[in-house]
Structures are given as C-alpha cells and as structure tokens.
Coordinates of C-alpha atoms in Angstrom, one line a residue:
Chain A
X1 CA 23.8 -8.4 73.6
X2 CA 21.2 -11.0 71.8
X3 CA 23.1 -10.4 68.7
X4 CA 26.0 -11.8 70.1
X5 CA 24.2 -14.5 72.3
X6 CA 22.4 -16.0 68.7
X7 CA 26.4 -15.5 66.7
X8 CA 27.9 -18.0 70.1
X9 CA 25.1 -19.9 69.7
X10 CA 24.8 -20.2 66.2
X11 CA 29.0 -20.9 66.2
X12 CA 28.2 -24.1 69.1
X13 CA 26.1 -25.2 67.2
X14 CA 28.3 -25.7 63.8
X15 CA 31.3 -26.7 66.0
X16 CA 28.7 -29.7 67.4
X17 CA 27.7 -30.4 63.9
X18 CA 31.4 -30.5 62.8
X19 CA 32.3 -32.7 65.3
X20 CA 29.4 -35.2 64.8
X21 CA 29.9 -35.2 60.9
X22 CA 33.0 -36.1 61.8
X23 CA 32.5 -39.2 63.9
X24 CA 30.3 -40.4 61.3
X25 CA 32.2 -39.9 58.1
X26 CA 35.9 -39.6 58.3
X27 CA 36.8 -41.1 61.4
X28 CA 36.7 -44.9 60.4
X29 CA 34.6 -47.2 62.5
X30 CA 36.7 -49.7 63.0
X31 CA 39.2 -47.3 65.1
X32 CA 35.9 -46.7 68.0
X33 CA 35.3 -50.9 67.7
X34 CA 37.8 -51.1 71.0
X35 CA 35.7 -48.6 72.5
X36 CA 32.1 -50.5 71.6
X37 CA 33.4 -53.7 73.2
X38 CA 34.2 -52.6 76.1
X39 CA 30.8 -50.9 76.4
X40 CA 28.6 -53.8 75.0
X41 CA 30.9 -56.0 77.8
X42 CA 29.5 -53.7 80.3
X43 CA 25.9 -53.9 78.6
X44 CA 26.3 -57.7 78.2
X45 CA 25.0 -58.8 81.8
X46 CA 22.2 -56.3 81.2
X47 CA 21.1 -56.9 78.1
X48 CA 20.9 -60.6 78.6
X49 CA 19.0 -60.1 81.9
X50 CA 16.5 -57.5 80.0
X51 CA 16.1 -59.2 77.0
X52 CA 15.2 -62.8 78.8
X53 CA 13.1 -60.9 81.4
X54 CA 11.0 -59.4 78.7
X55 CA 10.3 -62.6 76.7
X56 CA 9.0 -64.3 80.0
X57 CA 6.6 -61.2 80.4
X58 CA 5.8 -61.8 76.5
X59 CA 4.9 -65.4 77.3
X60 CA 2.9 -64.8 80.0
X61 CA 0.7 -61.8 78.2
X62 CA 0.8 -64.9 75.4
X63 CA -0.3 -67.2 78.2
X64 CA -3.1 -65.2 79.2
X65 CA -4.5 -64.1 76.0
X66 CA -4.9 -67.8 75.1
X67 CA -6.4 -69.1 78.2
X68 CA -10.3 -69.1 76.7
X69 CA -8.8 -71.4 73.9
X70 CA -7.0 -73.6 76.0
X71 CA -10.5 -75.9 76.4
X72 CA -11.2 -76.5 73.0
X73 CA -7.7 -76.7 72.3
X74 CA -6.7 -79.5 75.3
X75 CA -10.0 -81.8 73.7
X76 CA -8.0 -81.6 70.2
X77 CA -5.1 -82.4 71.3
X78 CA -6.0 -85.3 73.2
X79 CA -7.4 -86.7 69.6
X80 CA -4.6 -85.7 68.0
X81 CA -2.6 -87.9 70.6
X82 CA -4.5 -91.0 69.8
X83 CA -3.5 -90.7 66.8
X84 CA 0.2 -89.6 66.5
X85 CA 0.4 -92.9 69.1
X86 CA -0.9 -95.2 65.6
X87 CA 1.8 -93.1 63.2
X88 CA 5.3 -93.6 65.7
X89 CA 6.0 -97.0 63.9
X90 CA 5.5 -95.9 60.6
X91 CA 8.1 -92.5 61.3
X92 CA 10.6 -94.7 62.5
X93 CA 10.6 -96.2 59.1
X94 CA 10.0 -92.8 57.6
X95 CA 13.1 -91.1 59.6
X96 CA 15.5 -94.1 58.1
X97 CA 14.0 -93.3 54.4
X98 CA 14.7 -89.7 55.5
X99 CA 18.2 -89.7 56.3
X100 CA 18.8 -91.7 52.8
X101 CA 17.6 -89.4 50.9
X102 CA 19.0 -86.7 52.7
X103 CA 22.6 -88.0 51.6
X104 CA 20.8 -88.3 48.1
X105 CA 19.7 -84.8 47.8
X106 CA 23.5 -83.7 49.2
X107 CA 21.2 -82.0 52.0
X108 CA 23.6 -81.0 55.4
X109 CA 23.6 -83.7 57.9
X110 CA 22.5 -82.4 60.7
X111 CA 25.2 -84.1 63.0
X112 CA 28.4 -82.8 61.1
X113 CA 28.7 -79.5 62.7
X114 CA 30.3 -78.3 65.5
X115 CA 28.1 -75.7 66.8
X116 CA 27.4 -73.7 69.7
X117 CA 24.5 -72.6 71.0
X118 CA 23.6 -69.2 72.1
X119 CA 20.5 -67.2 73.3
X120 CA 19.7 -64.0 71.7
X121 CA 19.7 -60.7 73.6
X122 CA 19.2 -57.9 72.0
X123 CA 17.6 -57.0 68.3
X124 CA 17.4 -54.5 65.9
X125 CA 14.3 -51.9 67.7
X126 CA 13.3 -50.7 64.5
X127 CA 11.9 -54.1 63.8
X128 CA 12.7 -58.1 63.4
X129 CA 15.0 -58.9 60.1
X130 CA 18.1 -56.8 59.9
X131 CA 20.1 -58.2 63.3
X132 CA 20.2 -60.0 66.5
X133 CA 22.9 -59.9 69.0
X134 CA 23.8 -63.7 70.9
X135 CA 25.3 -63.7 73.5
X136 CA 28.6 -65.6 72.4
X137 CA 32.0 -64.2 71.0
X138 CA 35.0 -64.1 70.9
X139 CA 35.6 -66.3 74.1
X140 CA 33.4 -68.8 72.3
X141 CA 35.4 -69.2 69.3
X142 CA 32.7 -67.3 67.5
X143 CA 34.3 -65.5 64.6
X144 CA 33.1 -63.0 61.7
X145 CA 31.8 -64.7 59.0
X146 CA 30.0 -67.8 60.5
X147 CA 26.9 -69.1 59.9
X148 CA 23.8 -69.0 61.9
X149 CA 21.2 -72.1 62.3
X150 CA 18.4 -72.7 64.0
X151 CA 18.1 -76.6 65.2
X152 CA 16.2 -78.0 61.9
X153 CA 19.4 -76.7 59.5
X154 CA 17.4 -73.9 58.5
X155 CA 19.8 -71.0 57.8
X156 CA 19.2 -67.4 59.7
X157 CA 21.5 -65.5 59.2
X158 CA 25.7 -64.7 59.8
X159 CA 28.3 -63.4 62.1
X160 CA 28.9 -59.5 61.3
X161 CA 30.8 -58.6 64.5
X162 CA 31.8 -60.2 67.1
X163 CA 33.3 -58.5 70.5
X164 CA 34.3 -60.8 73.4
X165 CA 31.1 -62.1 75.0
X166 CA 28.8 -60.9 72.6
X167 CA 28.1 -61.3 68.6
X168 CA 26.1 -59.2 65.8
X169 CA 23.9 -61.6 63.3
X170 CA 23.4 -60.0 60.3
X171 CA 19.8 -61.7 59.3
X172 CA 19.6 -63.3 55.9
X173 CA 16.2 -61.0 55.4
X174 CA 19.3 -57.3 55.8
X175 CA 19.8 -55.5 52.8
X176 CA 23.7 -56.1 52.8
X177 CA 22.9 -59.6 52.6
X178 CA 24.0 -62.0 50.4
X179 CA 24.1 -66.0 49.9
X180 CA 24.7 -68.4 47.0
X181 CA 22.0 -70.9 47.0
X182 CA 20.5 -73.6 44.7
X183 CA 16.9 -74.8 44.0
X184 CA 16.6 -78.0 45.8
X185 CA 14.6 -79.7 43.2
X186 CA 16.1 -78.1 40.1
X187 CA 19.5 -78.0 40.9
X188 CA 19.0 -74.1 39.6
X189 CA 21.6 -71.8 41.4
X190 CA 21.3 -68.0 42.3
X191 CA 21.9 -65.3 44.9
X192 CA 19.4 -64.7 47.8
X193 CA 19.2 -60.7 48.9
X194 CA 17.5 -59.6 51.8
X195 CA 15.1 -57.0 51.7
X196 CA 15.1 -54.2 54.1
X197 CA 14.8 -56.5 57.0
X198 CA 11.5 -58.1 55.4
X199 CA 12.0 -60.7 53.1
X200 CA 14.4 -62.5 50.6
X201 CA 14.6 -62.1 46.6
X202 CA 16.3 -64.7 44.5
X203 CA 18.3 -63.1 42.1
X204 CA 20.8 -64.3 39.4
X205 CA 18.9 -67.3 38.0
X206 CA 19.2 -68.3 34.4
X207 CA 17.1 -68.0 32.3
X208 CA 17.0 -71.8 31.2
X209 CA 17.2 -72.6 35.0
X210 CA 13.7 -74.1 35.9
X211 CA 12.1 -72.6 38.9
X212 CA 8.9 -73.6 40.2
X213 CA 6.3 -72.7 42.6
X214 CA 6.6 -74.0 46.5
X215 CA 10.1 -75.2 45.5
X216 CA 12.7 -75.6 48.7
X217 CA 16.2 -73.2 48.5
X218 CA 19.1 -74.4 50.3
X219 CA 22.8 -72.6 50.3
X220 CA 24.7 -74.2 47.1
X221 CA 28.4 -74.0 49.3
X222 CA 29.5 -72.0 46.2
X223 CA 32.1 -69.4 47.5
X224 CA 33.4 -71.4 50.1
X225 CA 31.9 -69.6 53.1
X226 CA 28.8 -71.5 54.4
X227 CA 28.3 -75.1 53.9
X228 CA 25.9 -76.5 51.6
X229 CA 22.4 -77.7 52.1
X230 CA 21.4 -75.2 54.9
X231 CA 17.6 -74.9 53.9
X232 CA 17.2 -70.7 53.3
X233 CA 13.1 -71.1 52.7
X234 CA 10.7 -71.6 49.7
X235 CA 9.9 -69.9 46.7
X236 CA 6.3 -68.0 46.6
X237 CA 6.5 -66.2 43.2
X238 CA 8.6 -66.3 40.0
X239 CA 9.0 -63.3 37.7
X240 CA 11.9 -62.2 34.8
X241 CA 14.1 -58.9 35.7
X242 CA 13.6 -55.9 33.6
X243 CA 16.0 -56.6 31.7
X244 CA 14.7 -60.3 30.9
X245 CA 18.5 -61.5 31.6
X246 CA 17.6 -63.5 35.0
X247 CA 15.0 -65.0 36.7
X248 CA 13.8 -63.3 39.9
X249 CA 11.7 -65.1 42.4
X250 CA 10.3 -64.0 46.4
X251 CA 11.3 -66.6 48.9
X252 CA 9.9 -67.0 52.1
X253 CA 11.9 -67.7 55.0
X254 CA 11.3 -71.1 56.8
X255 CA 11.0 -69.5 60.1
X256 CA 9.8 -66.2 61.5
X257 CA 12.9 -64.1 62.7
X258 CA 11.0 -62.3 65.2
X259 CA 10.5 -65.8 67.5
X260 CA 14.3 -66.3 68.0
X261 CA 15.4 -67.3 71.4
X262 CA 18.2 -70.0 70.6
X263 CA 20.4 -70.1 67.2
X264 CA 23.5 -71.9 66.7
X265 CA 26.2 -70.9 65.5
X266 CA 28.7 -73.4 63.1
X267 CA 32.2 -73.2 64.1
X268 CA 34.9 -74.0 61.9
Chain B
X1 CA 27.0 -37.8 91.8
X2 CA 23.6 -36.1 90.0
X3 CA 25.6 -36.4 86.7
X4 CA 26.7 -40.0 87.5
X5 CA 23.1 -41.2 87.7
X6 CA 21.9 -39.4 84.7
X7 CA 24.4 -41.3 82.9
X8 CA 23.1 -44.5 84.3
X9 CA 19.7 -43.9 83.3
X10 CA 21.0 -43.1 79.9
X11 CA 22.4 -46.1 79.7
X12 CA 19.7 -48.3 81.2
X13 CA 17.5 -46.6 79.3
X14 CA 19.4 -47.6 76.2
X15 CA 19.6 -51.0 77.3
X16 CA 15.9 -51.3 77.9
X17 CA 15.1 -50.1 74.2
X18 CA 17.3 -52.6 72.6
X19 CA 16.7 -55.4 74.8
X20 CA 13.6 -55.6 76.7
X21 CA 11.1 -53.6 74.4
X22 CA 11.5 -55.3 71.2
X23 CA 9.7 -58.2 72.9
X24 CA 6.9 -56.8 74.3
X25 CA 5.2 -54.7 71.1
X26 CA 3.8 -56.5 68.1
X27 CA 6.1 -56.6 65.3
X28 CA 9.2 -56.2 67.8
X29 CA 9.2 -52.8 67.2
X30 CA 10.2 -51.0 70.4
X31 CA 9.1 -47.5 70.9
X32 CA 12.3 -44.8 71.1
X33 CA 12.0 -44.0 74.7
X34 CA 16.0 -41.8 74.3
X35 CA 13.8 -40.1 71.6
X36 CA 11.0 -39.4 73.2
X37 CA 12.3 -38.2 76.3
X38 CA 14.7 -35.7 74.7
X39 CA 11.9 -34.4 72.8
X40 CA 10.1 -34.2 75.9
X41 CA 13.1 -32.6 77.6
X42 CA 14.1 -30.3 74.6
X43 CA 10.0 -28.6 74.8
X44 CA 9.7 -28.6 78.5
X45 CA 13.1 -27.6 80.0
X46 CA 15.8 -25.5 78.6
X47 CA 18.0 -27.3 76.3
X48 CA 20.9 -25.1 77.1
X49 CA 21.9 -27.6 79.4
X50 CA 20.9 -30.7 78.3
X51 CA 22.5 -31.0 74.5
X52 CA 25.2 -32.7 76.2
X53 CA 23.1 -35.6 77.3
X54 CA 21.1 -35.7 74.6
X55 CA 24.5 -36.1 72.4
X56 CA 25.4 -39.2 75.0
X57 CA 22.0 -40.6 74.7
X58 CA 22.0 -40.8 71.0
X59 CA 26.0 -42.2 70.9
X60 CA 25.3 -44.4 73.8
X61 CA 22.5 -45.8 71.0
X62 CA 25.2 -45.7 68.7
X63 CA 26.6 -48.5 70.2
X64 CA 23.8 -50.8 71.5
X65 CA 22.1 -50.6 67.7
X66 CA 26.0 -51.0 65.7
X67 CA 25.0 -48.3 64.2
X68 CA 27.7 -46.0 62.0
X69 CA 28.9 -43.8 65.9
X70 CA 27.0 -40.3 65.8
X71 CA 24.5 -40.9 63.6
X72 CA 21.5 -41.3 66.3
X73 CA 24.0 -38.6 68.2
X74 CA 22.9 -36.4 65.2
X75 CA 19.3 -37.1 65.1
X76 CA 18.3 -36.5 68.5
X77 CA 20.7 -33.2 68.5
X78 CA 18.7 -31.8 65.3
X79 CA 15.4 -32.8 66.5
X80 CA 16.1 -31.9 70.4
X81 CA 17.2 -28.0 69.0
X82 CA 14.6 -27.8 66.3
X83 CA 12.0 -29.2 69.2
X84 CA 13.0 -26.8 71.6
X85 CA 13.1 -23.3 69.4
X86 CA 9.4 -23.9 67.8
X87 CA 8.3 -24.6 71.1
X88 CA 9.6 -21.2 72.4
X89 CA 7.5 -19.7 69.5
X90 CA 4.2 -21.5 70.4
X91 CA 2.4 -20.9 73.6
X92 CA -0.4 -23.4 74.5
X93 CA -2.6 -22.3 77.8
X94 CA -5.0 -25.3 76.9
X95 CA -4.3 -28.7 78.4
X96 CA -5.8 -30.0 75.5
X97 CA -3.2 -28.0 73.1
X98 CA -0.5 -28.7 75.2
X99 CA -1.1 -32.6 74.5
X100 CA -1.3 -31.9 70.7
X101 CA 1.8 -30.1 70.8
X102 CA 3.7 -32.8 72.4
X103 CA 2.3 -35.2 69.9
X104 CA 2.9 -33.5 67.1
X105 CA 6.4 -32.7 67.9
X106 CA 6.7 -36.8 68.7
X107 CA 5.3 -37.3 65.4
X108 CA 7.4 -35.2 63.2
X109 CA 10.6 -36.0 65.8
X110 CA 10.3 -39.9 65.0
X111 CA 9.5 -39.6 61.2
X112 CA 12.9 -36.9 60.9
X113 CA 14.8 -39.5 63.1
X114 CA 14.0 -42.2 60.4
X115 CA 14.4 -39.6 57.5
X116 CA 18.0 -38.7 59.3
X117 CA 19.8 -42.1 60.3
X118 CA 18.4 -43.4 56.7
X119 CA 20.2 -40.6 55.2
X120 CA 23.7 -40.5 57.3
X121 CA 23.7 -44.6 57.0
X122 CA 23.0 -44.2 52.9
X123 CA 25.6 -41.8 52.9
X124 CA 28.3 -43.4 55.0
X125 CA 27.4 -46.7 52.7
X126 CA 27.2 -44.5 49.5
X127 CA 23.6 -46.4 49.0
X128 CA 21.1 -43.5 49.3
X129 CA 18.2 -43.5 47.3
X130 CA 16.8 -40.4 47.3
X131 CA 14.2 -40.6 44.6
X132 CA 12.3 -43.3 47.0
X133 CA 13.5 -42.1 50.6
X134 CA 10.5 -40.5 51.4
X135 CA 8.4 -42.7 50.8
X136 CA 10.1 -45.3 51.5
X137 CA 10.5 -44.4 54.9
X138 CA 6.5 -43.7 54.9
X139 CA 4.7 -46.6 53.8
X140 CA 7.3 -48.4 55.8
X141 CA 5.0 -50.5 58.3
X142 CA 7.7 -50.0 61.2
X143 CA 7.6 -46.3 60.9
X144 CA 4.2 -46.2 61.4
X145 CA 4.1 -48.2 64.4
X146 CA 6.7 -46.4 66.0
X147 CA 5.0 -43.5 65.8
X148 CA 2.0 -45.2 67.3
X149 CA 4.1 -46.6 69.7
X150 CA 6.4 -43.5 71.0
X151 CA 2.5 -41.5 71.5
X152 CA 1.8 -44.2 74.0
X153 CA 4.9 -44.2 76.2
X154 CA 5.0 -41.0 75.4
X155 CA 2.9 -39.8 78.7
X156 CA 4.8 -42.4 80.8
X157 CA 8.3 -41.0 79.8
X158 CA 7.3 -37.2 80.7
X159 CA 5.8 -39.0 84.6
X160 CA 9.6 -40.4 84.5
X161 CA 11.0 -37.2 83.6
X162 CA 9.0 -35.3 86.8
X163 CA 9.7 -37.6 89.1
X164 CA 13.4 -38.0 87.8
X165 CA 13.8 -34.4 88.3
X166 CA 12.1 -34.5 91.8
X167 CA 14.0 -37.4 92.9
X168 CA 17.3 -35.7 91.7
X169 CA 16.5 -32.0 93.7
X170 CA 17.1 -29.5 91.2
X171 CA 15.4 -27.6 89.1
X172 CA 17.5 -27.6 86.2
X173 CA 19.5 -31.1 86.6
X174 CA 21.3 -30.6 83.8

C-alpha cells in the first residue's frame, strides 16, 4: 500500500511539473495575454485603490517621522522666502534666456507633446527599477512602444504592454532596456542599458567621442522611436570596455524611480 | 462558497503584494505574503489538499507581476512540496525550535524562489547566466531585504492563517 501511495504520488507530481513546464516554455505568452487582461481589468479598481491607499499611509509614517524637524526646518524656510522674493525678477529674465537656448541645444520643448497623464498603481515587489503599471491603456490611446516622462522632460521609461485600462512601463533602469542617446555637451552618441533594475550604463561610445564627468544625456531621436532631447540623467564615471573598442560610462538617473506617483505618457 | 472565498483572498492577497506593500517598506520591496503563507501552509497543514491553491496563488502572481505564466506557479509548488516533506521528517516540541524551523524554511523558501523565477525567466529569455546566478541573486540587496522582510510578516501571516481557518469552520479547508 505505501509503495503504491509514493508511485501515485510521485506520477502527480511529474504530471504537475509537466503541465507547468509547459505553460512556461512552449505555450507562447502572447496566446494567455486575453486571459491577463481580463484579470488585470478585474484587478484594475483594486490595485489603484491599494496602491493610492498605501502611499497616503507612506506619507503620513513620512509625516510623522519628520515632525521634530519641522521647527528648525519652518525658520529656514521662512529665510529662504525672503530671498527667492529678491531672485523672481531676475528668473523671469532667466526662463526667457532658457527657452532660447533650449531651441539652441535642440533640447524637447516641453509644450510639443500630446501627453497623458496617469498615476501609477502597481510596481515590480521585488524592488523599484524594472516596471510600473499606470493606470491608462488602451482606452487612452496608450500603445506599446511609447515613451514615459515625468513633468520636467526627464525620460522614465516605455510602454511594454498595454491591456485596456491599464499599461506595463518598462523602466529605463530593466535589463531589456535600451535607448539611443547623445552627450548633451559633446554631441557624443551611444546606447543606455539598464541594469537589473538599478542603474543605467552608457555603452557604444567612440572612442574619439569626448565624454566628461557631470555631463547631461538626453535621447538622440536616432531609430525613430522616442523623440529627441528627453533628458535620461548624468554621467558619474567614465571607463574603456575590455576590449578598448568603446567608451563605457555609469549614468545616474535624474530622478529616483521609487517616488513615482504621476508619469506622462507621449502619444503619437 | 468556502472555495469561492479562498480564491478571493488569493486574489486580494495578490493585489495587496503588488500594489499596496511596495509602498510601505524601504526600498519598495514588498515582502512575499503568497510565499510565505504557503510555506506556512505547506509545514503546518497537509499539503495534500492545498497544491491546488498554492498553484493559483503563484499563477494568479503570474499575472499581477507580467511575469512569463507558471513560473511563480512553479516556485511556490517546489518550495510548498519540498517545505512540507522535511517538515514531516523534523519534529520540534520546543516553541523556541518551532520558530526556527519556520524561519529557516522562510529563509531558504525565498532565496529558492529567487534562484527559481531567475532561472525559468533566463531560460524562457535564453539569458541565463549561470556562472554568476548564485551570487548574483545573493549579494543582491533586494534579496536580502526580502528575506528580512517575509521573517517579519511572517508571524502575522500564520495569525491570518488561524483565524482564516477558524473563520471558514473546517479543519482542513482545503
């Protein structure tokens, strides 16, 4: 009798296996995609309830933890005030230099895009960098492909799927990540990689290309699918590849991808 | 109806661990409740039952995380079975032991459900590098704090789990 009880068991467990194996290799993806909308549609409401619920606790743990600065920090501020009041005139006059030399340095303006906002409600829970899920798709216009901004221009990430009230972001910071971008200051052009859902790595840079040190990247609109002059971040360190054929440098994002609440989407 | 609401809590529970946790732990990384509490499950009740579950919990992840579909499905089946036979080999009349055990098996259940999707993903993407998987997944800060992190809801998910189990009237729900 227990022989036979560990041989069923043994043959349940291989048919599970089987079947699993299965579902993950040879069956592809795309056919179970139907299946994943209609279960993220039913997740939607939920996750965008959970996800906004749990950053208002966040802030208010935030809120708390700060409130022994909040003394010190209210008397700075009201210095700081004073001051900011004296420098207004002279950023009106700065903001006018700004936007020519924006059109100089082929930068994006921020004001040619048609985008659509969205709040973020769900991320990857094995940490910030590889994806975000907005709660826009289909029914949004929102299509695969897309870039995603954050208000200043400053390039997060694209759109990997999209189902019909929700979208997956693939971070700039995933591994499968890739982006043709230039050196704002150099005019030097390369590929940004993500990293395991930590950082970026400029790859692909001549050798002639000059590089330096605190330099700002920006997409170079090469390849046709995001626009030029999204800022991507700056560059911390420079080194040669091991093959001494390219220049690799470390680029740090603009903005910290674990503090996203709204992005923006550019439509076509 | 009993077999209704454990699929709800599945679900919600699914919901909760890619949408509400994440926020709420430094670094964003959310504890694995689903993993956690089949672990829990898979030692404390017989698993006989329950593999079915399990298997929804980890496809029902599947979906929430766009992950490749039955590779968390995998995971928590491997862990739940492996879980549930070693702890059928090790007594433990010590409350004190009894704790360790259920850390330990935590521990080793959250580093083989990193080891496990980072293997079925690499595969599935032909990108798996074995030479550096190990420790890779390791020194990997997130791993670490999920660890730390699934040991401290541990002891709330196995309260959920009684009172789940009193609430629902049986004594093997499923």
């Amino acid at each position: 009798m227990p022989a036979k009880f560990l041989t069923s068991r043994i043959i349940k467990f291989l048919m599970v296996m089987a079947v699993l194996l299965l579902l993950v290799f040879l069956v592809p993806q795309k056919i179970f995609n139907s299946a994943r909308g209609i279960i993220l549609e039913i997740a939607y409401p939920f996750q965008k309830t959970f996800y906004t619920l749990s950053g208002r606790v966040r802030e208010t743990f935030e809120f708390l933890a700060s409130i022994s600065e909040l003394k010190a920090e209210n008397s700075g501020l009201i210095k700081e005030n004073n001051q900011f009041l004296a420098q207004i005139a002279e950023l009106e006059n700065q903001k006018k230099e700004n936007e020519s030399l924006r059109r100089e340095l082929e930068l994006a303006p921020r004001k040619k895009f048609n985008l659509e906002a969205s709040l973020v409600i769900g991320q990857d829970p094995s940490g910030p960098g590889s994806w975000i899920v907005i709660d826009k798709g289909r029914s949004s216009g929102i299509e695969v492909g897309l870039p995603v901004i954050v208000s200043q221009g400053i390039l997060v990430g694209k759109i990997s799927e999209v189902y019909p009230n929700s979208s997956k972001v693939a971070m700039l910071t995933d591994s499968a990540s890739f982006v043709n971008v230039s050196d704002i200051d150099t005019g030097a052009k390369g590929i940004i990689k993500g990293e395991y859902g930590l950082g970026l790595v400029l790859n692909m840079v001549e050798q002639t290309a000059l590089l330096n040190v605190g330099d700002s990247i920006v997409t170079s609109g090469l390849g046709g699918d995001l626009p030029d002059g999204l800022l991507v971040g700056q560059l911390q360190q420079i080194e040669n590849t091991q093959d001494k054929l390219f220049q690799r440098a470390i680029v740090a994002p603009e903005i910290r991808y674990s503090d996203l609440d709204i992005v923006f989407v550019i439509k076509r | 109806m009993r077999k209704i609401l454990i699929a709800i809590l599945i679900f919600l529970a699914a919901i909760i661990q890619v949408s509400f946790l994440p926020n709420l732990f430094p670094g964003h990384v959310a504890p694995d409740i689903m993993l956690v509490g089949a672990i829990i499950w898979s030692v404390w009740k017989n698993l006989k039952r329950a593999w079915l579950w399990i298997i929804l919990a980890g496809l029902v992840l599947d979906v929430l995380t766009f992950d490749y579909l039955g590779v968390n499905a995998i995971s928590f089946f491997i862990i739940s079975l492996g879980v549930s036979s070693l702890s059928k080999r090790v007594t433990a009349d010590n409350k004190i032991l009894i704790v360790l055990l259920y850390a330990g098996f935590i521990i080793v259940g959250t580093i083989a459900n990193f080891l496990i999707g980072d293997i079925l993903n690499g595969l599935n993407r032909s990108a798996v590098d074995w030479s550096g998987l190990l420790a890779e997944t390791v020194n990997r800060n997130g791993l670490i704090r999920k660890i730390f992190f699934n040991l401290i809801v541990s002891p709330f998910i196995y309260w959920l789990i009684v009172k789940m189990k009193t609430f629902l009237r049986s004594g093997e729900i499923i």
